[in-house]
Short mmCIF file of C-alpha atoms in Angstrom, two decimals:
data_model
loop_
_atom_site.label_atom_id
_atom_site.label_comp_id
_atom_site.label_asym_id
_atom_site.label_seq_id
_atom_site.Cartn_x
_atom_site.Cartn_y
_atom_site.Cartn_z
CA MET A 1 -87.09 -24.94 -51.01
CA ALA A 2 -85.36 -28.42 -49.59
CA ASP A 3 -85.33 -29.13 -46.14
CA SER A 4 -81.92 -28.11 -44.46
CA THR A 5 -82.94 -28.57 -40.82
CA VAL A 6 -80.08 -30.02 -38.91
CA LYS A 7 -81.67 -30.09 -35.19
CA TYR A 8 -84.41 -31.66 -34.08
CA PHE A 9 -85.97 -30.85 -30.81
CA LEU A 10 -88.63 -32.12 -28.52
CA PRO A 11 -90.39 -29.97 -26.03
CA GLU A 12 -90.30 -31.06 -22.37
CA SER A 13 -93.88 -31.60 -22.20
CA GLU A 14 -93.29 -34.85 -24.86
CA ALA A 15 -90.26 -36.12 -22.56
CA PRO A 16 -91.30 -39.92 -21.70
CA THR A 17 -92.84 -40.46 -18.55
CA HIS A 18 -92.17 -44.10 -18.29
CA TRP A 19 -88.94 -46.15 -19.27
CA TYR A 20 -89.13 -49.17 -21.83
CA ASN A 21 -88.80 -52.61 -20.48
CA ILE A 22 -88.37 -55.04 -23.59
CA GLN A 23 -88.69 -57.93 -21.38
CA ALA A 24 -92.25 -57.56 -22.16
CA ASP A 25 -91.73 -58.23 -25.84
CA LEU A 26 -88.94 -60.40 -26.33
CA PRO A 27 -89.69 -63.66 -28.54
CA LYS A 28 -87.87 -65.71 -25.91
CA PRO A 29 -87.23 -64.94 -22.39
CA LEU A 30 -83.85 -64.19 -20.95
CA PRO A 31 -82.02 -66.80 -19.26
CA PRO A 32 -82.42 -66.66 -15.51
CA VAL A 33 -79.69 -64.94 -13.28
CA LEU A 34 -78.04 -67.46 -11.27
CA HIS A 35 -76.74 -67.85 -7.60
CA PRO A 36 -72.76 -68.28 -7.77
CA GLY A 37 -73.27 -71.15 -4.88
CA THR A 38 -75.97 -73.15 -5.95
CA HIS A 39 -76.48 -72.23 -9.66
CA GLN A 40 -80.47 -71.92 -8.85
CA PRO A 41 -82.25 -68.59 -10.25
CA VAL A 42 -81.52 -65.78 -7.70
CA GLY A 43 -84.47 -64.15 -5.74
CA PRO A 44 -84.96 -60.51 -4.54
CA ASP A 45 -83.17 -61.63 -0.92
CA ASP A 46 -80.60 -62.60 -3.00
CA LEU A 47 -79.93 -59.10 -4.28
CA ALA A 48 -80.89 -57.03 -1.09
CA PRO A 49 -77.28 -56.67 0.40
CA LEU A 50 -76.65 -54.47 -2.77
CA PHE A 51 -79.54 -53.11 -4.25
CA PRO A 52 -83.07 -51.14 -3.06
CA PRO A 53 -86.11 -52.73 -3.34
CA ASP A 54 -87.49 -50.64 -6.16
CA LEU A 55 -84.39 -51.53 -8.43
CA ILE A 56 -84.80 -55.13 -7.70
CA MET A 57 -88.03 -55.12 -8.53
CA GLN A 58 -87.33 -53.61 -11.96
CA GLU A 59 -84.56 -55.96 -12.75
CA VAL A 60 -87.00 -58.94 -12.80
CA SER A 61 -90.17 -56.94 -14.23
CA GLN A 62 -91.93 -58.02 -17.10
CA GLU A 63 -94.12 -54.96 -17.50
CA ARG A 64 -93.67 -53.12 -20.67
CA TRP A 65 -93.75 -49.52 -19.01
CA ILE A 66 -92.54 -48.39 -15.81
CA GLU A 67 -93.45 -44.85 -14.76
CA ILE A 68 -90.41 -42.60 -14.22
CA PRO A 69 -90.89 -41.15 -10.56
CA ASP A 70 -92.09 -37.23 -10.91
CA GLU A 71 -88.44 -36.55 -8.74
CA VAL A 72 -86.68 -38.16 -11.29
CA GLN A 73 -88.44 -36.40 -14.73
CA GLN A 74 -87.70 -32.88 -12.91
CA VAL A 75 -84.06 -33.26 -12.61
CA TYR A 76 -84.05 -35.21 -16.29
CA LYS A 77 -85.39 -31.62 -17.49
CA ALA A 78 -81.76 -30.32 -17.15
CA TRP A 79 -80.94 -31.75 -20.37
CA ARG A 80 -83.61 -33.94 -21.53
CA PRO A 81 -85.16 -34.18 -24.08
CA SER A 82 -81.73 -34.38 -25.89
CA PRO A 83 -81.37 -33.35 -29.13
CA LEU A 84 -81.22 -35.44 -32.56
CA TYR A 85 -78.99 -33.97 -35.30
CA ARG A 86 -79.02 -34.67 -38.85
CA ALA A 87 -75.22 -34.89 -39.76
CA ARG A 88 -75.32 -32.90 -42.99
CA ALA A 89 -71.83 -32.09 -43.12
CA LEU A 90 -70.38 -35.64 -42.49
CA GLU A 91 -72.63 -36.87 -45.38
CA LYS A 92 -71.18 -34.12 -47.41
CA ALA A 93 -67.61 -35.06 -46.49
CA LEU A 94 -68.50 -38.62 -47.11
CA GLY A 95 -70.22 -38.18 -50.39
CA THR A 96 -72.79 -40.23 -49.43
CA PRO A 97 -76.41 -40.59 -50.39
CA ALA A 98 -77.12 -42.14 -46.84
CA LYS A 99 -79.38 -39.93 -44.59
CA ILE A 100 -77.28 -39.70 -41.28
CA PHE A 101 -78.84 -38.97 -37.87
CA TYR A 102 -77.25 -38.97 -34.43
CA LYS A 103 -78.86 -38.81 -30.96
CA TYR A 104 -76.44 -36.58 -28.95
CA GLU A 105 -76.23 -37.43 -25.53
CA GLY A 106 -73.29 -34.99 -24.58
CA VAL A 107 -75.62 -32.25 -23.60
CA SER A 108 -75.92 -33.85 -20.37
CA PRO A 109 -74.53 -32.30 -17.17
CA THR A 110 -71.67 -34.78 -17.12
CA GLY A 111 -71.36 -35.15 -20.95
CA SER A 112 -72.92 -38.80 -21.46
CA HIS A 113 -75.65 -40.70 -21.60
CA LYS A 114 -74.74 -42.19 -18.07
CA PRO A 115 -76.85 -39.87 -16.07
CA ASN A 116 -80.18 -41.38 -17.29
CA THR A 117 -79.56 -44.35 -15.07
CA ALA A 118 -77.46 -42.66 -12.35
CA VAL A 119 -80.38 -40.23 -11.27
CA PRO A 120 -83.11 -42.58 -10.67
CA GLN A 121 -80.75 -45.40 -9.22
CA VAL A 122 -79.52 -42.47 -6.24
CA TYR A 123 -83.03 -41.73 -5.89
CA TYR A 124 -84.58 -44.93 -5.16
CA ASN A 125 -81.55 -45.59 -2.80
CA LYS A 126 -82.39 -42.24 -1.17
CA LYS A 127 -85.96 -43.38 -1.04
CA ALA A 128 -84.83 -46.78 0.80
CA GLY A 129 -82.85 -44.98 3.25
CA THR A 130 -79.31 -45.38 1.85
CA LYS A 131 -76.47 -42.84 3.18
CA LYS A 132 -73.91 -43.89 0.76
CA ILE A 133 -73.36 -45.80 -2.34
CA THR A 134 -70.20 -47.31 -4.14
CA THR A 135 -69.74 -48.00 -7.46
CA GLU A 136 -66.98 -48.44 -10.61
CA THR A 137 -66.12 -46.51 -13.34
CA GLY A 138 -63.84 -47.36 -16.30
CA ALA A 139 -63.29 -43.54 -18.41
CA GLY A 140 -65.00 -41.54 -15.42
CA GLN A 141 -68.44 -40.98 -17.24
CA TRP A 142 -70.41 -43.38 -15.20
CA GLY A 143 -68.67 -42.15 -11.98
CA SER A 144 -69.10 -38.35 -12.62
CA SER A 145 -72.73 -39.01 -13.60
CA LEU A 146 -73.59 -40.80 -10.00
CA ALA A 147 -71.29 -37.89 -8.04
CA TYR A 148 -73.72 -35.41 -9.71
CA ALA A 149 -76.94 -37.63 -8.96
CA GLY A 150 -75.52 -37.97 -5.47
CA ALA A 151 -75.40 -34.13 -4.90
CA GLN A 152 -78.93 -33.87 -6.44
CA PHE A 153 -80.57 -36.45 -3.68
CA GLY A 154 -77.96 -35.77 -0.62
CA VAL A 155 -76.09 -39.29 -0.95
CA ASP A 156 -72.49 -39.96 -0.25
CA ILE A 157 -70.56 -41.57 -3.26
CA GLU A 158 -67.30 -43.71 -3.55
CA VAL A 159 -66.07 -44.60 -6.83
CA PHE A 160 -63.17 -47.21 -7.83
CA GLN A 161 -61.96 -46.16 -11.10
CA VAL A 162 -60.03 -48.09 -13.59
CA LYS A 163 -56.50 -47.18 -12.88
CA ILE A 164 -55.09 -46.56 -16.49
CA SER A 165 -58.35 -44.26 -16.85
CA PHE A 166 -57.54 -42.80 -13.43
CA GLU A 167 -54.14 -41.85 -14.76
CA THR A 168 -54.60 -40.89 -18.12
CA LYS A 169 -57.85 -38.76 -17.48
CA PRO A 170 -57.41 -36.82 -14.44
CA TYR A 171 -60.00 -34.09 -14.88
CA ARG A 172 -62.92 -36.88 -14.48
CA GLY A 173 -61.35 -37.68 -10.91
CA ILE A 174 -61.43 -33.99 -10.06
CA PHE A 175 -64.91 -33.43 -11.51
CA MET A 176 -66.18 -36.55 -9.14
CA ASN A 177 -64.39 -34.72 -6.11
CA THR A 178 -65.92 -31.36 -7.31
CA PHE A 179 -69.57 -33.01 -6.92
CA GLY A 180 -68.51 -34.64 -3.46
CA ALA A 181 -67.76 -37.78 -4.57
CA GLN A 182 -64.35 -39.55 -3.45
CA CYS A 183 -62.56 -41.46 -6.25
CA TYR A 184 -59.99 -43.85 -6.03
CA PRO A 185 -57.61 -45.78 -8.67
CA SER A 186 -58.87 -49.62 -9.00
CA PRO A 187 -56.71 -51.86 -8.09
CA SER A 188 -56.27 -50.13 -4.52
CA ASP A 189 -55.06 -51.05 -1.23
CA ARG A 190 -58.57 -50.44 0.07
CA THR A 191 -60.02 -53.59 -0.36
CA GLU A 192 -58.85 -57.28 0.13
CA VAL A 193 -59.50 -57.67 -3.64
CA GLY A 194 -57.57 -55.12 -4.56
CA LYS A 195 -54.76 -55.77 -2.07
CA ALA A 196 -54.42 -59.35 -3.66
CA ILE A 197 -54.13 -58.50 -7.28
CA LEU A 198 -51.53 -55.73 -6.16
CA ALA A 199 -49.77 -58.45 -4.73
CA LYS A 200 -49.58 -60.36 -7.69
CA ASP A 201 -49.07 -57.72 -10.14
CA PRO A 202 -48.02 -54.34 -8.90
CA GLU A 203 -48.12 -52.76 -12.19
CA CYS A 204 -51.53 -53.81 -12.97
CA THR A 205 -53.48 -51.29 -15.04
CA GLY A 206 -57.06 -52.33 -13.70
CA SER A 207 -60.24 -53.46 -15.26
CA LEU A 208 -64.16 -52.96 -14.86
CA GLY A 209 -64.16 -56.37 -13.57
CA ILE A 210 -61.69 -55.71 -10.87
CA ALA A 211 -63.52 -52.23 -9.94
CA ILE A 212 -67.02 -53.92 -9.42
CA SER A 213 -65.07 -56.40 -7.00
CA GLU A 214 -63.51 -53.49 -5.29
CA ALA A 215 -66.95 -51.42 -4.95
CA VAL A 216 -69.24 -54.86 -4.19
CA GLU A 217 -66.46 -55.56 -1.35
CA SER A 218 -66.82 -51.84 0.07
CA CYS A 219 -70.48 -52.04 0.01
CA VAL A 220 -70.88 -55.07 1.84
CA LYS A 221 -68.53 -54.31 4.62
CA SER A 222 -69.37 -50.74 4.99
CA ASP A 223 -70.55 -49.46 8.92
CA VAL A 224 -72.79 -47.12 7.24
CA PRO A 225 -76.35 -48.04 5.10
CA THR A 226 -74.76 -48.62 2.03
CA LYS A 227 -75.53 -49.97 -1.79
CA TYR A 228 -73.83 -50.75 -4.80
CA CYS A 229 -74.94 -49.29 -8.16
CA LEU A 230 -73.48 -50.28 -11.73
CA GLY A 231 -73.76 -48.24 -14.47
CA SER A 232 -73.98 -50.53 -17.44
CA VAL A 233 -75.06 -54.56 -17.94
CA LEU A 234 -77.99 -55.00 -15.55
CA ASN A 235 -81.48 -54.81 -16.93
CA HIS A 236 -82.75 -51.92 -15.24
CA VAL A 237 -79.72 -50.08 -16.29
CA LEU A 238 -80.56 -50.63 -19.86
CA MET A 239 -84.28 -49.86 -19.00
CA HIS A 240 -83.34 -46.48 -17.65
CA GLN A 241 -81.49 -45.61 -20.81
CA THR A 242 -84.95 -46.25 -23.14
CA VAL A 243 -85.70 -42.56 -22.79
CA ILE A 244 -82.88 -42.13 -25.53
CA GLY A 245 -84.71 -44.27 -28.32
CA LEU A 246 -88.08 -43.39 -27.08
CA GLU A 247 -87.31 -39.63 -27.45
CA ALA A 248 -85.49 -40.62 -31.10
CA ILE A 249 -88.47 -42.29 -32.64
CA LYS A 250 -90.65 -38.87 -31.93
CA GLN A 251 -87.55 -36.85 -33.32
CA LEU A 252 -87.33 -39.10 -36.53
CA GLU A 253 -90.95 -38.64 -36.85
CA MET A 254 -90.54 -34.83 -37.19
CA ALA A 255 -87.96 -35.59 -39.61
CA GLY A 256 -90.17 -37.45 -41.76
CA GLU A 257 -87.93 -40.61 -41.58
CA THR A 258 -88.00 -44.38 -40.18
CA PRO A 259 -84.26 -45.87 -39.61
CA ASP A 260 -82.60 -48.66 -42.20
CA VAL A 261 -79.74 -49.00 -39.71
CA LEU A 262 -79.18 -48.56 -35.99
CA VAL A 263 -75.40 -48.12 -34.87
CA GLY A 264 -74.26 -48.16 -31.11
CA CYS A 265 -70.92 -48.80 -29.48
CA THR A 266 -71.17 -51.44 -26.87
CA GLY A 267 -68.83 -52.39 -23.92
CA GLY A 268 -71.34 -53.05 -21.23
CA GLY A 269 -74.46 -52.33 -23.63
CA SER A 270 -76.14 -49.55 -21.86
CA ASN A 271 -76.08 -46.79 -24.42
CA PHE A 272 -76.68 -49.02 -27.62
CA ALA A 273 -79.70 -50.87 -25.63
CA GLY A 274 -81.00 -47.11 -24.60
CA MET A 275 -81.22 -46.25 -28.28
CA CYS A 276 -81.98 -49.41 -29.90
CA LEU A 277 -84.22 -51.06 -27.33
CA PRO A 278 -87.76 -48.94 -27.94
CA PHE A 279 -87.13 -49.46 -31.82
CA LEU A 280 -86.74 -53.44 -31.27
CA GLY A 281 -90.00 -53.36 -29.37
CA GLN A 282 -91.97 -51.90 -31.92
CA LYS A 283 -90.51 -54.65 -34.24
CA PHE A 284 -91.47 -57.56 -31.94
CA ARG A 285 -95.12 -55.98 -31.49
CA GLY A 286 -95.45 -55.51 -35.23
CA GLU A 287 -95.33 -52.02 -35.32
CA SER A 288 -92.23 -51.05 -37.34
CA LYS A 289 -92.96 -49.47 -40.67
CA LYS A 290 -90.03 -51.08 -42.35
CA PRO A 291 -87.50 -53.64 -41.47
CA PHE A 292 -84.18 -52.32 -40.14
CA ARG A 293 -80.99 -53.57 -39.17
CA THR A 294 -79.31 -53.12 -35.69
CA VAL A 295 -75.19 -52.98 -35.37
CA ALA A 296 -73.27 -53.14 -32.29
CA VAL A 297 -69.77 -51.99 -32.59
CA GLU A 298 -67.21 -53.05 -29.94
CA PRO A 299 -63.24 -52.39 -29.59
CA ALA A 300 -61.20 -55.07 -31.28
CA ALA A 301 -59.07 -55.41 -28.21
CA CYS A 302 -62.08 -56.31 -25.93
CA PRO A 303 -64.48 -58.12 -28.47
CA SER A 304 -67.22 -59.81 -26.21
CA LEU A 305 -69.81 -60.03 -28.94
CA THR A 306 -67.47 -61.11 -31.86
CA LYS A 307 -64.89 -63.54 -29.97
CA GLY A 308 -66.37 -64.44 -26.58
CA LYS A 309 -68.40 -67.35 -25.23
CA TYR A 310 -71.74 -67.36 -24.67
CA ALA A 311 -72.00 -68.86 -21.22
CA TYR A 312 -72.56 -68.29 -17.40
CA ASP A 313 -69.94 -66.06 -15.91
CA PHE A 314 -69.19 -63.78 -12.92
CA GLY A 315 -69.78 -59.91 -13.73
CA ASP A 316 -66.40 -59.14 -11.66
CA THR A 317 -63.07 -60.49 -11.74
CA GLY A 318 -63.11 -61.09 -7.97
CA LYS A 319 -66.17 -63.69 -8.50
CA MET A 320 -68.66 -61.47 -5.98
CA THR A 321 -71.56 -61.09 -8.22
CA PRO A 322 -74.22 -63.68 -9.40
CA LEU A 323 -73.96 -65.41 -12.55
CA MET A 324 -74.99 -63.96 -15.72
CA LYS A 325 -75.61 -65.65 -19.31
CA THR A 326 -73.43 -63.53 -21.59
CA HIS A 327 -71.07 -62.95 -23.91
CA THR A 328 -67.87 -63.12 -21.90
CA LEU A 329 -64.12 -63.16 -22.49
CA GLY A 330 -63.79 -64.88 -18.82
CA HIS A 331 -64.02 -62.84 -15.72
CA PRO A 332 -60.29 -62.74 -15.31
CA PHE A 333 -59.39 -61.23 -18.68
CA MET A 334 -57.41 -58.10 -18.56
CA PRO A 335 -58.23 -56.08 -21.34
CA PRO A 336 -55.35 -53.89 -23.20
CA PRO A 337 -55.19 -50.23 -21.95
CA ASP A 338 -57.11 -48.83 -24.90
CA HIS A 339 -58.58 -45.37 -24.28
CA ALA A 340 -61.96 -46.18 -24.78
CA GLY A 341 -62.12 -46.87 -21.10
CA GLY A 342 -65.89 -47.18 -20.93
CA LEU A 343 -65.69 -50.53 -23.24
CA ARG A 344 -62.93 -52.35 -21.62
CA TYR A 345 -65.07 -54.85 -20.08
CA HIS A 346 -65.17 -58.66 -20.15
CA GLY A 347 -68.61 -59.59 -20.50
CA MET A 348 -71.97 -57.72 -22.33
CA ALA A 349 -75.58 -57.18 -20.58
CA PRO A 350 -77.39 -60.65 -20.61
CA ILE A 351 -80.20 -58.29 -23.11
CA VAL A 352 -77.93 -57.70 -25.66
CA SER A 353 -76.34 -60.86 -25.52
CA HIS A 354 -79.55 -62.60 -25.96
CA LEU A 355 -80.67 -60.25 -28.48
CA LYS A 356 -77.36 -61.33 -30.64
CA GLN A 357 -78.08 -65.34 -29.49
CA ILE A 358 -81.56 -64.96 -31.09
CA GLY A 359 -80.63 -63.14 -34.14
CA GLU A 360 -81.75 -59.65 -33.75
CA LEU A 361 -78.51 -57.74 -33.94
CA GLU A 362 -75.02 -57.78 -35.64
CA ALA A 363 -71.92 -57.00 -33.97
CA VAL A 364 -68.54 -55.79 -35.31
CA ALA A 365 -65.10 -54.68 -33.81
CA TYR A 366 -62.83 -52.10 -35.00
CA LYS A 367 -59.40 -51.26 -33.75
CA GLN A 368 -58.94 -47.72 -31.85
CA THR A 369 -56.82 -46.18 -34.26
CA GLU A 370 -59.41 -46.57 -36.95
CA CYS A 371 -61.90 -45.26 -34.44
CA PHE A 372 -60.07 -42.26 -33.70
CA GLU A 373 -59.78 -41.18 -37.44
CA ALA A 374 -63.46 -41.52 -37.72
CA GLY A 375 -64.03 -39.62 -34.78
CA ILE A 376 -61.73 -36.85 -35.90
CA LEU A 377 -63.43 -36.51 -39.25
CA PHE A 378 -66.76 -36.45 -37.47
CA ALA A 379 -65.40 -33.42 -35.26
CA LYS A 380 -64.15 -31.56 -37.98
CA SER A 381 -67.74 -31.84 -40.03
CA GLU A 382 -70.16 -31.91 -37.31
CA GLY A 383 -68.23 -29.65 -34.61
CA ILE A 384 -68.30 -32.13 -31.75
CA LEU A 385 -65.24 -34.22 -30.45
CA PRO A 386 -66.80 -37.44 -29.74
CA ALA A 387 -65.71 -39.57 -26.27
CA PRO A 388 -63.09 -42.57 -27.51
CA GLU A 389 -66.05 -44.86 -26.64
CA ALA A 390 -68.30 -43.18 -29.30
CA ASN A 391 -65.79 -42.85 -31.75
CA HIS A 392 -66.95 -46.79 -32.16
CA ALA A 393 -70.17 -46.00 -33.21
CA VAL A 394 -68.99 -43.08 -35.32
CA LYS A 395 -67.02 -45.81 -37.14
CA GLY A 396 -69.65 -47.76 -37.40
CA ALA A 397 -72.04 -45.19 -39.01
CA ILE A 398 -69.49 -44.20 -41.48
CA GLU A 399 -69.01 -47.74 -42.41
CA GLU A 400 -72.96 -48.02 -43.08
CA ALA A 401 -72.95 -44.58 -45.23
CA LEU A 402 -69.83 -45.84 -47.25
CA ARG A 403 -71.60 -49.05 -47.97
CA CYS A 404 -74.43 -47.04 -49.07
CA LYS A 405 -72.05 -44.89 -51.43
CA GLN A 406 -71.10 -47.86 -52.95
CA SER A 407 -74.50 -49.40 -53.32
CA GLY A 408 -76.26 -45.82 -54.48
CA SER A 409 -78.85 -46.40 -51.73
CA SER A 410 -80.32 -43.54 -49.60
CA GLU A 411 -80.89 -45.26 -46.41
CA VAL A 412 -81.57 -43.73 -43.01
CA ILE A 413 -78.75 -44.35 -40.51
CA LEU A 414 -79.24 -43.71 -37.08
CA PHE A 415 -76.62 -43.38 -34.34
CA ASN A 416 -76.09 -42.58 -30.83
CA LEU A 417 -73.46 -40.23 -30.04
CA CYS A 418 -73.31 -41.35 -26.37
CA GLY A 419 -70.74 -38.42 -24.90
CA HIS A 420 -68.22 -35.93 -25.86
CA GLY A 421 -64.50 -35.99 -25.57
CA ASN A 422 -63.92 -32.99 -23.93
CA PHE A 423 -62.14 -34.94 -21.15
CA ASP A 424 -60.11 -36.98 -23.34
CA MET A 425 -57.36 -35.00 -24.45
CA ALA A 426 -54.49 -36.41 -23.82
CA ALA A 427 -55.75 -39.72 -26.05
CA TYR A 428 -56.45 -37.20 -28.93
CA ASP A 429 -52.77 -35.77 -28.22
CA LYS A 430 -51.64 -38.98 -28.47
CA PHE A 431 -53.55 -39.75 -31.50
CA ASN A 432 -52.41 -36.46 -33.05
CA ALA A 433 -48.76 -37.14 -32.40
CA GLY A 434 -48.90 -40.50 -34.15
CA LYS A 435 -47.74 -42.10 -30.71
CA MET A 436 -51.27 -43.85 -30.57
CA GLN A 437 -50.94 -47.65 -30.73
CA ASP A 438 -53.52 -50.58 -31.49
CA ASN A 439 -53.46 -53.24 -28.94
CA ASP A 440 -53.57 -56.64 -30.24
CA PHE A 441 -56.36 -58.93 -28.62
CA LYS A 442 -54.35 -62.38 -27.70
CA GLN A 443 -56.86 -65.50 -28.12
CA GLU A 444 -54.57 -67.15 -25.23
CA ASP A 445 -55.41 -64.68 -22.70
CA MET A 446 -59.20 -65.56 -23.68
CA ALA A 447 -58.58 -69.41 -23.55
CA MET A 448 -56.98 -68.87 -19.97
CA ALA A 449 -59.76 -66.64 -18.63
CA LEU A 450 -62.68 -68.57 -20.51
CA ALA A 451 -61.00 -71.72 -18.44
CA ALA A 452 -61.72 -70.22 -15.31
CA ILE A 453 -65.45 -69.40 -16.01
CA PRO A 454 -67.79 -71.74 -13.72
CA ALA A 455 -69.43 -74.97 -15.14
CA VAL A 456 -73.18 -74.50 -15.13
CA LYS A 457 -75.54 -77.13 -16.16
CA GLU A 458 -77.85 -75.60 -18.36
CA ALA A 459 -80.44 -78.20 -18.09
CA SER A 460 -80.99 -76.98 -14.43
CA THR A 461 -81.44 -73.19 -15.56
CA GLY A 462 -84.58 -74.45 -18.05
CA ASN A 463 -82.56 -72.76 -20.99
#
């Protein structure tokens, strides 16, 4: 009898006990993070105002495996290991010979992959004596996850949410408030950065870059022991997410398969990296059973990997962060108000950008309406309504499956379904009513934003 298995579960006893750090295996090291004033590599003291010691050490660590604290593993057990699905119904709907698998992170308490890093970040802050944490959020998955983690460890959470998402996804704010967090639309009148932006444009819909600036300013001006947490981009954030890929490797072994193609959506890069980095680590160590491709899918309205410049830039609009070498649209770039709020960021994680630069991943961009079409086909087939961000990964996986249909090849496709869309009904309602439009990416807007990035002499960085 033919195998008809749909779900592959790992027991809690086989959950990862260590995070994977790809810096130990990179063929070429990452360019250093630079101090914005001196343009010299930053040290631990430069990061201390924002992050606790353990996270600073993880950010720069070259060790391959970082142990997951027992307290974090215990909280993880509420949803980890997450299931791996064989998308048999989607395969049938597409008529493809490809085998499509997806790792489903929507089973977490907040419905996305974000608690994988929110829980350890709050844990390490609590350990260091932090009383309050400030952060930004786009669509609200990250803010919700930090609110959840704050409730687990008794730390106050303050969230600045991109205004367009704050207004179109009100239930995310209610979710955060219910877990004890404070959530404010960004730009706001609570910070000098927010006030300046509102004075220039009272109707500003916000961006992740602006929200980061507000969260950082609120952190450094706080009168109680406060630190800042970031939901993507940074090395330690991507490392925490590798539990996704580490589990997927074992689950694909249960299915008797190895991937030909890995697919993930990218905004800042954390969910994509979480699934793909463990597989790429195997490749770099010569342990892969066969060659595979890695495909990053981003929104056409905010295409940092496909159209951005690989250069040093600030991580925020207000120029309060260190300089990172990344594919950037320019820190002043204001992304159009797409519904995939978690992907509306001007830059990419340095690790993901570095992998793109050394030829280890491909990048494609799709418009939001074609991604919603893909998400609805997936929902009708598989019974899960994806988040708008995850729709990009679904679209990328479907395109790969249709390529296999055309060529007649039975490739194994693995993608990360990073979250459900149960809080995104307004977006689906707009799409179903035929009112959703694709926002055009304007080359001239990027050119103006890139003109503002700092000039860095590469020779001084050693890269």
